[in-house]
XYZ file of C-alpha atoms in Angstrom:
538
model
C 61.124 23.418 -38.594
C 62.393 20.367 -37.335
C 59.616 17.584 -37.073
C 58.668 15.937 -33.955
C 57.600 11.843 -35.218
C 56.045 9.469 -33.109
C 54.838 12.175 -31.065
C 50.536 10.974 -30.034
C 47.811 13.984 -30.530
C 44.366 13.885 -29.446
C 41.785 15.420 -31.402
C 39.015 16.706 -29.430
C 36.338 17.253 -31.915
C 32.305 16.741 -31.648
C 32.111 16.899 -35.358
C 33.910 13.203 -36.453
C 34.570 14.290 -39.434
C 36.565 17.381 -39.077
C 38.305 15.497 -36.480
C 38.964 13.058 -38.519
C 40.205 15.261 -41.452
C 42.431 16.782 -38.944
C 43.953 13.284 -38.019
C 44.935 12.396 -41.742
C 46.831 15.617 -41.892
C 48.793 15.187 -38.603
C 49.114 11.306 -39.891
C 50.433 12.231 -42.984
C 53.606 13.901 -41.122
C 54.491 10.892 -38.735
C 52.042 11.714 -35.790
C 50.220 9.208 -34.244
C 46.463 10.532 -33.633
C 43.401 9.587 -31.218
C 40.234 11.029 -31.748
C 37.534 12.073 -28.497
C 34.086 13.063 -29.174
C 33.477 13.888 -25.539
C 34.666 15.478 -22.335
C 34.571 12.662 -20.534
C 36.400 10.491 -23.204
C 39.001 13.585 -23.511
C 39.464 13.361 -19.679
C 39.462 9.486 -19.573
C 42.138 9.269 -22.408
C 44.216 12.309 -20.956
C 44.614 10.799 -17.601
C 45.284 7.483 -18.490
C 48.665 6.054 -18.811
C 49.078 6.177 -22.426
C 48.556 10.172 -22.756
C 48.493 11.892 -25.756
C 51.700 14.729 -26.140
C 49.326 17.634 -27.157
C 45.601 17.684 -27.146
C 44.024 19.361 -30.618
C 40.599 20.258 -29.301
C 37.571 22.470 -30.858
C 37.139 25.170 -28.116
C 33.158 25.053 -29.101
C 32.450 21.513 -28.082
C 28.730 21.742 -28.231
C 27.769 19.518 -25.674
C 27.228 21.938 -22.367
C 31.242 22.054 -21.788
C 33.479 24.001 -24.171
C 37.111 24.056 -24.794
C 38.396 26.078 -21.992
C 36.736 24.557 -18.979
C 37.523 21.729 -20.639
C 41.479 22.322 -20.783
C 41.660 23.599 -16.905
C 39.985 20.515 -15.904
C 42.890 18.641 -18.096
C 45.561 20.717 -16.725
C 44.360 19.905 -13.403
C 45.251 15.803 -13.953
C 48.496 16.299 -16.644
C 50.547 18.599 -17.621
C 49.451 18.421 -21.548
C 50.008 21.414 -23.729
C 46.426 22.274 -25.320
C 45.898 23.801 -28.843
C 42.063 25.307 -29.662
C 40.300 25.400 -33.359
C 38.045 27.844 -33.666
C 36.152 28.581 -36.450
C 36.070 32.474 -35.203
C 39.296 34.900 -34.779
C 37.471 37.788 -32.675
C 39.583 39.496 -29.902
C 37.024 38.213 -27.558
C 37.877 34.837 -28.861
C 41.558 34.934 -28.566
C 41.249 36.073 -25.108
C 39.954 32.810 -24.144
C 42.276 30.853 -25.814
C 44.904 33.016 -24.237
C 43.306 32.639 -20.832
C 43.460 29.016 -20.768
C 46.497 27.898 -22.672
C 49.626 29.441 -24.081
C 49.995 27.497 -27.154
C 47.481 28.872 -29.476
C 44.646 28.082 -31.539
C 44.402 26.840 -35.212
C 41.707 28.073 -37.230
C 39.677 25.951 -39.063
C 39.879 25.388 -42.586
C 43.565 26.170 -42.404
C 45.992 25.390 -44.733
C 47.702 22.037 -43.906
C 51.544 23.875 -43.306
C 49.471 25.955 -40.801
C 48.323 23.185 -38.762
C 51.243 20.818 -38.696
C 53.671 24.065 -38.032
C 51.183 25.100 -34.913
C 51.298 21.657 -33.369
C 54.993 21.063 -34.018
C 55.467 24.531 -32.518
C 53.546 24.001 -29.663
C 55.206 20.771 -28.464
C 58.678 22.755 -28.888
C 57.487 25.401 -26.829
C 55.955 23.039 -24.111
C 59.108 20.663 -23.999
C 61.135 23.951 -23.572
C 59.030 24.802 -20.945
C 59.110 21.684 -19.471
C 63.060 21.900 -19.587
C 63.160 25.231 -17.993
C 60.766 24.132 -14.983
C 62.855 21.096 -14.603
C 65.674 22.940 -14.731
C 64.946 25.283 -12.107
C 63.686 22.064 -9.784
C 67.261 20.833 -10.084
C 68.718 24.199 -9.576
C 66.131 24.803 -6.424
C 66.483 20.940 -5.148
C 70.487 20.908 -5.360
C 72.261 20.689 -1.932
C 74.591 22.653 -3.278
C 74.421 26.376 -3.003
C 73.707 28.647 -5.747
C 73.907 32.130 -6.299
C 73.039 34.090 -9.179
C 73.918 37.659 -8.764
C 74.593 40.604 -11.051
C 78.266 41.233 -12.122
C 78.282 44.853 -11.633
C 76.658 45.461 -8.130
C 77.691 42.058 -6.832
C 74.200 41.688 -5.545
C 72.109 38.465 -5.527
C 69.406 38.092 -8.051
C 68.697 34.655 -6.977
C 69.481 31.922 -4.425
C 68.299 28.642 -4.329
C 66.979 26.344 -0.965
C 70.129 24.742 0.009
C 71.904 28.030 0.340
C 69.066 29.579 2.171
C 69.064 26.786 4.744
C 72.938 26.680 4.896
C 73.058 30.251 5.567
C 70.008 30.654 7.879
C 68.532 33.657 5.659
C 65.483 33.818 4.358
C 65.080 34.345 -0.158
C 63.878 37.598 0.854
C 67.011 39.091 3.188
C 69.674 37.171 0.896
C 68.331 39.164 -2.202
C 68.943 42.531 -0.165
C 72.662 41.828 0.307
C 75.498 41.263 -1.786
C 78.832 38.824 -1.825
C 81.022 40.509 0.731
C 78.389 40.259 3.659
C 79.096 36.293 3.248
C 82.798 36.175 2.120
C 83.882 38.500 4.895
C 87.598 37.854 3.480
C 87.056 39.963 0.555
C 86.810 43.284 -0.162
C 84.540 44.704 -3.298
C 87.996 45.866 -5.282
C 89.197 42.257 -4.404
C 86.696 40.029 -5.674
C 86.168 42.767 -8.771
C 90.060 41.796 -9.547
C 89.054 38.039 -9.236
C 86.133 38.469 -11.504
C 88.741 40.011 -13.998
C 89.537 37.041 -16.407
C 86.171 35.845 -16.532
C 84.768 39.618 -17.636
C 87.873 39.846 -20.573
C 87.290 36.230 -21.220
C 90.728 34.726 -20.124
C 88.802 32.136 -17.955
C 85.563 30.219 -18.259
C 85.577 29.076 -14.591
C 87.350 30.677 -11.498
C 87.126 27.976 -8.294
C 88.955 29.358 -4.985
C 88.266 28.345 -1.442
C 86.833 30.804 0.958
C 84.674 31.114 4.104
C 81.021 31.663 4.277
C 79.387 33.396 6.858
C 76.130 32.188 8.261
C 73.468 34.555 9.982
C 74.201 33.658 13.194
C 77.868 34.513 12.518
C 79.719 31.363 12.071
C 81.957 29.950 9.734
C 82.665 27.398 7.448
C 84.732 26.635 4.552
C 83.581 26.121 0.755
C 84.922 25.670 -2.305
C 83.597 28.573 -4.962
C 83.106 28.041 -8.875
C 82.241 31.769 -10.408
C 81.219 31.647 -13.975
C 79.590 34.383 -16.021
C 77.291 33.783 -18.370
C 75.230 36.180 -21.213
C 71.992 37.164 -20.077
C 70.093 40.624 -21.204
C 72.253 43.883 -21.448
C 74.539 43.384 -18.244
C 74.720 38.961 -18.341
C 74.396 37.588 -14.880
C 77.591 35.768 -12.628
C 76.410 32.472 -11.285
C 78.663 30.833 -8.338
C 78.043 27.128 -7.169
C 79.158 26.866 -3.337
C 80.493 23.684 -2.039
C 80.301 23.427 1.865
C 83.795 21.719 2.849
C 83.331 20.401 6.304
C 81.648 17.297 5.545
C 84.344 16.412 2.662
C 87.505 17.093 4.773
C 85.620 15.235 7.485
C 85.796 12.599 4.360
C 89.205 13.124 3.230
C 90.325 11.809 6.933
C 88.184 8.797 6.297
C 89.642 7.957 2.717
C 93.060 8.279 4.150
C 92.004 5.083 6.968
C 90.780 3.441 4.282
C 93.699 3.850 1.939
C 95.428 0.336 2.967
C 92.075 -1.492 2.390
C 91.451 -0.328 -0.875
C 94.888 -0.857 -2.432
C 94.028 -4.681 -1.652
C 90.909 -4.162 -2.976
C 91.940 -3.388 -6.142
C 94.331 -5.711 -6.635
C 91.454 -8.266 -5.913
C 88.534 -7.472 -7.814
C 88.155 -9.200 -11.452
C 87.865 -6.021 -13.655
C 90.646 -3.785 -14.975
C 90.916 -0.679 -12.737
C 93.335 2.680 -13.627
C 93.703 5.274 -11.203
C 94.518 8.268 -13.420
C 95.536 11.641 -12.533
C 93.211 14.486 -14.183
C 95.991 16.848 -14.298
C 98.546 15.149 -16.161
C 96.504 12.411 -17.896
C 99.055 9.580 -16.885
C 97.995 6.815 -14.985
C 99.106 6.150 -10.788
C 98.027 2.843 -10.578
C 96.573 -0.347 -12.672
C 95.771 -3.440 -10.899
C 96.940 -7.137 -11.710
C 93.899 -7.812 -14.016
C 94.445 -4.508 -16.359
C 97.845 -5.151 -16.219
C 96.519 -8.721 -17.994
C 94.356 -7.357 -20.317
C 97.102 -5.332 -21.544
C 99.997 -7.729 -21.361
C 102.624 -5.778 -19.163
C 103.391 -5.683 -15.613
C 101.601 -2.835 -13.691
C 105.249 -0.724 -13.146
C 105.189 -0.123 -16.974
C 101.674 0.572 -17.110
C 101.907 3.171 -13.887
C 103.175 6.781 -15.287
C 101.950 6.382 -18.720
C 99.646 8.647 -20.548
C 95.857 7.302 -20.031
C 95.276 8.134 -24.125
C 97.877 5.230 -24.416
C 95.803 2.776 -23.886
C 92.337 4.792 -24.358
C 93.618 5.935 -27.938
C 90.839 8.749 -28.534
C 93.056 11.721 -30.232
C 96.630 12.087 -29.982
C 97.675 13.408 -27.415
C 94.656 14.409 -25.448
C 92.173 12.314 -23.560
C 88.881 14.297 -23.804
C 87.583 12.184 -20.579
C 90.228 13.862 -18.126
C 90.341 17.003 -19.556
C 86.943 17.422 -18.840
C 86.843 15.587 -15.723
C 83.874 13.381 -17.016
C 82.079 10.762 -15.283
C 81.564 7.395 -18.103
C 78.901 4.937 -17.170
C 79.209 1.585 -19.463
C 80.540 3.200 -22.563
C 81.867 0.754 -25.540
C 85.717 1.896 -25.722
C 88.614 0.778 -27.158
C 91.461 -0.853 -25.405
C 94.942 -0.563 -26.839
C 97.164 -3.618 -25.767
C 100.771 -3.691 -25.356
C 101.514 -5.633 -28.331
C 98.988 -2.553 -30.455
C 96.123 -5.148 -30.516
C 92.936 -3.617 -29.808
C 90.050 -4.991 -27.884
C 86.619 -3.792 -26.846
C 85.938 -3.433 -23.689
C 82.868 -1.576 -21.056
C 84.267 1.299 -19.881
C 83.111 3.338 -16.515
C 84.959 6.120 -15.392
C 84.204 7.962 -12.028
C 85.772 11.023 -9.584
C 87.071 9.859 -6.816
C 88.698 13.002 -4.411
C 91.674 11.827 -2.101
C 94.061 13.808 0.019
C 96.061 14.241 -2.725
C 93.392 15.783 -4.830
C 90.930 14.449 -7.209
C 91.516 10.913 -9.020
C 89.695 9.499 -11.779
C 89.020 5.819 -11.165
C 88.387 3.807 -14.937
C 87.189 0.337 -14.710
C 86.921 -2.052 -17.531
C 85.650 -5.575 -18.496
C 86.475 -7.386 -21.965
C 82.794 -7.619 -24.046
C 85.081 -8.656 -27.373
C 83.172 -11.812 -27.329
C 80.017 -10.618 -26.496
C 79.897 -7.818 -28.808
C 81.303 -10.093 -31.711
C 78.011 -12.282 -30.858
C 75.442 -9.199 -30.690
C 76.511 -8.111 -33.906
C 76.358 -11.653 -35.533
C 72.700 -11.906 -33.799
C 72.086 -8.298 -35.481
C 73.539 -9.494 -38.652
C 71.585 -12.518 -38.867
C 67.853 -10.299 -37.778
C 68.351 -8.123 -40.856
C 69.368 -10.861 -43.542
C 67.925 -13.600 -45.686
C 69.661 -16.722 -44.155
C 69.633 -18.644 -48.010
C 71.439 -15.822 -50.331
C 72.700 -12.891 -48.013
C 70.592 -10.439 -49.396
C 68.714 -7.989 -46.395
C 65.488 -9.467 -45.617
C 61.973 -7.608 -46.496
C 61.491 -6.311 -43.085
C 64.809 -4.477 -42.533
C 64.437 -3.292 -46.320
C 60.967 -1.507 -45.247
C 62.730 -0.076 -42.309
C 64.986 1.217 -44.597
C 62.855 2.552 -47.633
C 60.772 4.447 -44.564
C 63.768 6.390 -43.561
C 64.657 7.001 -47.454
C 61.276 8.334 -47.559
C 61.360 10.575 -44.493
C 64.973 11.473 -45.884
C 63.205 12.609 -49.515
C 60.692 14.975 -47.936
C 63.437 16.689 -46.030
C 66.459 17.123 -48.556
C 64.010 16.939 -51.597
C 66.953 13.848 -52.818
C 65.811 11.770 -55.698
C 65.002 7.869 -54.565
C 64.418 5.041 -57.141
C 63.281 1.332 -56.614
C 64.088 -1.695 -59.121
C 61.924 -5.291 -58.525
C 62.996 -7.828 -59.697
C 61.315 -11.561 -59.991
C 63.398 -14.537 -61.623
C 61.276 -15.689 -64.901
C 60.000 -20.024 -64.543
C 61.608 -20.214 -61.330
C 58.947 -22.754 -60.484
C 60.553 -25.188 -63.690
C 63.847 -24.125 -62.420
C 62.826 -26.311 -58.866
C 60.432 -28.689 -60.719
C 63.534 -29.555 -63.264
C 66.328 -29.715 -61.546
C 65.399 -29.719 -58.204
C 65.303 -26.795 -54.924
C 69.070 -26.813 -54.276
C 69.350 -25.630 -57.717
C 66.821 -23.336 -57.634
C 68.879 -21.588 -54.413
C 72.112 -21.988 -56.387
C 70.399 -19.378 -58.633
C 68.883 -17.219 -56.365
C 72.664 -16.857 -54.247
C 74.196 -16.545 -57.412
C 72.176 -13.952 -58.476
C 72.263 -11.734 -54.982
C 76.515 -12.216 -55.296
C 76.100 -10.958 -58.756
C 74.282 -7.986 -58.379
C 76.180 -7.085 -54.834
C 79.556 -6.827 -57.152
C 78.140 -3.735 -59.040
C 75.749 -2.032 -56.735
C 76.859 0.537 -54.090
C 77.500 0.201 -50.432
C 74.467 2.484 -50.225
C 72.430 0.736 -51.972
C 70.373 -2.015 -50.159
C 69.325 -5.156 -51.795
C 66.599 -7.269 -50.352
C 64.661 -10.378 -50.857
C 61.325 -9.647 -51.456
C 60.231 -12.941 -51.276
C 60.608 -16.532 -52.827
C 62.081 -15.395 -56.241
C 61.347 -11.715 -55.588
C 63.975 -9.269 -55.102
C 64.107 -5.279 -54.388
C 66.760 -3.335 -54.749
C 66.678 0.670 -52.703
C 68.837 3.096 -54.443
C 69.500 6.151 -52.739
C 70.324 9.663 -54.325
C 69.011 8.047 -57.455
C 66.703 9.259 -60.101
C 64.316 6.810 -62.584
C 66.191 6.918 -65.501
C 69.423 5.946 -63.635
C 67.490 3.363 -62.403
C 66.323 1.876 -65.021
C 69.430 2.363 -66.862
C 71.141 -0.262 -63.576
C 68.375 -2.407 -64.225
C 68.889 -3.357 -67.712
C 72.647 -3.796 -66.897
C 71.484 -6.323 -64.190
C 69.139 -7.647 -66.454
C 71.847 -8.058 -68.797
C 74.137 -9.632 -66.493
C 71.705 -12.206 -65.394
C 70.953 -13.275 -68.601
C 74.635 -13.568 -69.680
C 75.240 -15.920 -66.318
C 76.284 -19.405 -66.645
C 74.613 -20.830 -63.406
C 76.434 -24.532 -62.869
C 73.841 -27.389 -63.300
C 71.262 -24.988 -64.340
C 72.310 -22.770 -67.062
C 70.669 -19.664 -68.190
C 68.192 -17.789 -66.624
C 66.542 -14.065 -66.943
C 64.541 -12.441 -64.670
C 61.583 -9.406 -65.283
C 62.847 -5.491 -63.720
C 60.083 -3.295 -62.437
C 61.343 0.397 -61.665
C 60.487 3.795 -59.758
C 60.578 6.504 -57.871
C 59.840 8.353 -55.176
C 56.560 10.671 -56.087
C 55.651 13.695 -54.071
C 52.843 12.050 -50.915
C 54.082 8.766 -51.953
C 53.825 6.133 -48.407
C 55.758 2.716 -48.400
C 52.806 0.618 -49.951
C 52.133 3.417 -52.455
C 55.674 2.744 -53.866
C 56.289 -0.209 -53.746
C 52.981 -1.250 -55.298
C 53.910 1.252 -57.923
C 57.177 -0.945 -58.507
C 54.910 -3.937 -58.282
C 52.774 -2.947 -61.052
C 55.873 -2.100 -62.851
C 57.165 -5.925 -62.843
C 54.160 -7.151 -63.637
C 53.485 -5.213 -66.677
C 57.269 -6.334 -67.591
C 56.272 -10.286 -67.052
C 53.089 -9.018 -68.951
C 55.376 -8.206 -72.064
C 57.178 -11.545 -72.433
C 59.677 -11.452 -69.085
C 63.164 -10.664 -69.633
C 63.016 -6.916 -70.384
C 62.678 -3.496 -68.084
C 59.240 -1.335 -67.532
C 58.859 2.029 -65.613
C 56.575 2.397 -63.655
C 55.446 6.420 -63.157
C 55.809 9.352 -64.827
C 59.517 9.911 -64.850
């Protein structure tokens, strides 16, 4: 099962010590943890703004309030999914547990797989739930109508507000008729025949215009979308209802507006297309995409949008799907086949003429040349190149949480430079960084683009080697050792440098490692510098 990091549980324990033993398990698997001896601290730290994501709480508290009453009062304040240890597995107790919460209980003195697995299950389950309620809020909420009804019968299963208050029926009357009593233009043999190519699977989505009948007997036009989807034995039909009077009543408006907006666009200071869906070629491009391209906006206007957009040949996956694009990094394609970067928004826009997609873009080039120099500069050593310590920790975490899931080999080489200090005392600290950059170019020529090398500090270096096992390492090591030793550094001259290696051990953390790798060095230096210890079984 997938784990769920960062993620905070409280542990609502009176006994501190099984809570606590509860929080090293939970820590050991990238959860943050809180511990709560009391009610009152348990309700003080569940309604605060910081709350914890699941609440692991002893359902015998001890203290005149136990676990359940406990959890209603919670659920009363947050919606935080609660999961009980008990020390007891009698029907009587898993009826209370069951009566209180629907994400189980965790006995105690479990093995460690069984505890992690329960929580991680449990905050599946309740973000599914979550989902599902929000879901159906949206689905409820939505001004547009929607029916869910059954393919065979045709009757409604379900029907959400804004069709109930469109139609004037109440949930209760709507899910005692079918289609044709509010499509009074169809027969049941005629919508059957239009529900054809979705049933044989010819179509995904069927959208036709119709008229809806309210209640009180008047009409109005919509626009229908049918789909089916698989649900239980029979699947269900599900058909989202557009009311049309208020965008006709639109359409009109647009069409006023029409002269306005063509000076609008040829105004504003952004590159605008106006692309037809259908056909994926472009109607219109104003004077400053028309710049941004280099060519006039009559050889830009009945091109393919994927011309400039270049995303697969051919095809633009944006208008095929009709998709909306808020501030997405894209790729411009200029007349002369330069490409530049650019922030990319692409919304509908319906006309008279039918649907338009309207794509605006701005040049970021410049900017995004600078973000990634800024980025550049946060994650390396200024002096030699080399990754700086904290991005390298960044790094070996991932490697580590990467380990534990694939079971891939890791391996660590330090390195520290051997009299640096009479390197800078003899010939002074601009030779002393002549070394150290000589040494990080050195080393970058033969290790791989995976690999990450980092200075430790001063004349410290690490070096992360993914998909790598000890010996391996240590076999690289000695050829950098090698290397080094063999280097003619100008105005300096020779210089070696003590390896440390490892790897990764079953439970091993960051500082367990790299201490480990530490130690290793050390004993190297220990055994007259210049030469390669393991440190580790291997």
């Amino acid at each position: 099962m997938d784990r769920v990091p960062g993620k905070k549980i409280l542990i609502v324990e009176d006994s501190r010590l099984q809570a606590q033993i509860a929080a090293d398990i939970l820590s050991r698997h990238g959860y943050m943890t809180e511990i709560a001896l009391t009610a009152e601290e348990t309700l003080q730290k569940a309604s605060g703004p910081e709350c914890p994501d699941l609440i692991l709480m002893d359902i015998d508290l001890g203290e005149g309030m136990d676990g359940t009453t406990l959890s209603r009062r919670i659920q009363q304040v947050k919606d935080i999914p609660v999961v009980f240890l008990t020390a007891i597995s009698t029907r009587e107790a898993v009826e209370q547990v069951r009566s209180v919460t629907r994400y189980g209980y965790v006995l105690k003195g479990a093995p460690e797989h069984v505890l992690v697995s329960t929580v991680e299950m449990a905050l599946k389950l309740h973000e599914a739930l979550s989902l599902a309620q929000m879901y159906r809020r949206i689905v409820e909420g939505s001004l547009t109508e929607v029916y869910i009804f059954h393919p065979d019968t045709l009757k409604f299963l379900a029907v959400n507000r804004g069709a109930r208050e469109n139609l004037g029926y109440t949930e209760e009357e709507l899910l005692d008729m079918d289609i044709m009593q509010l499509m009074p233009e169809f027969d049941r043999e005629r919508f059957r025949s239009l529900l054809a190519p979705l049933q044989q699977g010819e179509k995904e989505k069927i959208i036709f215009d119709a008229m809806h009948r309210r209640k009180d007997g008047s009409l109005y036009p919509v626009e229908a979308h049918l789909q089916l989807f698989g649900h239980g034995k029979d699947g269900i039909g599900v058909a989202f209802i557009l009311d049309l009077t208020e965008r006709r009543k639109m359409e009109e408006k647009l069409r006023q507006q029409g002269e306005f907006l063509q000076s609008l666009l040829a105004a504003l200071p952004v590159g605008i297309f106006i692309i037809d869906p259908a056909s994926h070629r472009i109607e219109e491009a104003n004077l400053e995409a028309a710049a941004m391209i280099g060519a006039a906006p009559e050889e830009i206007a009945g091109r393919p949008c994927w011309e400039f957009f270049p995303q697969s040949a051919g095809s633009c996956p944006i208008t095929v799907a009709k998709e909306e694009v808020d501030r997405s990094e894209r790729l411009l394609r200029r007349k002369d086949g330069l490409e530049i970067l650019v922030l990319k928004t692409v919304k509908r826009l319906r006309t008279d003429s039918g649907e338009k997609l309207v794509e605006t873009f701005i040049d970021i080039s410049e900017r995004k040349h600078l973000e990634e120099e800024l980025y550049r500069l946060s994650i390396t050593d200024p002096l030699t190149g080399a990754y700086n310590r904290r991005y390298f920790l960044e790094m070996l975490e991932r490697e580590i949480e990467r380990t534990r899931r694939t079971g891939h080999p890791f391996a660590l080489i330090m390195l520290d430079l051997d009299h640096f200090k009479g390197i800078n005392d003899r010939f002074g600290h601009a030779a002393g960084d002549r070394v150290l950059k000589s040494l990080v170019a050195a080393f970058k020529e033969r290790l791989r683009k995976t690999d990450c090398l980092a200075r430790w500090g001063g004349e410290e270096f690490v070096i992360l080697l993914p998909e790598t096992g000890v010996e391996g390492a240590a076999t690289l090591a000695e050829e950098l050792r090698q290397k080094l030793s063999e280097m003619e550094i100008p105005g300096v001259g020779l210089v070696t440098a003590s390896f440390g290696v490892t790897g990764y051990h079953p439970g091993d953390t960051v500082d367990a490692v790299t201490q480990r790798v530490d130690s290793a060095l050390y004993r190297a230096k220990g055994n007259g510098r210049n030469c390669v210890c393991v440190g580790g079984p291997h």
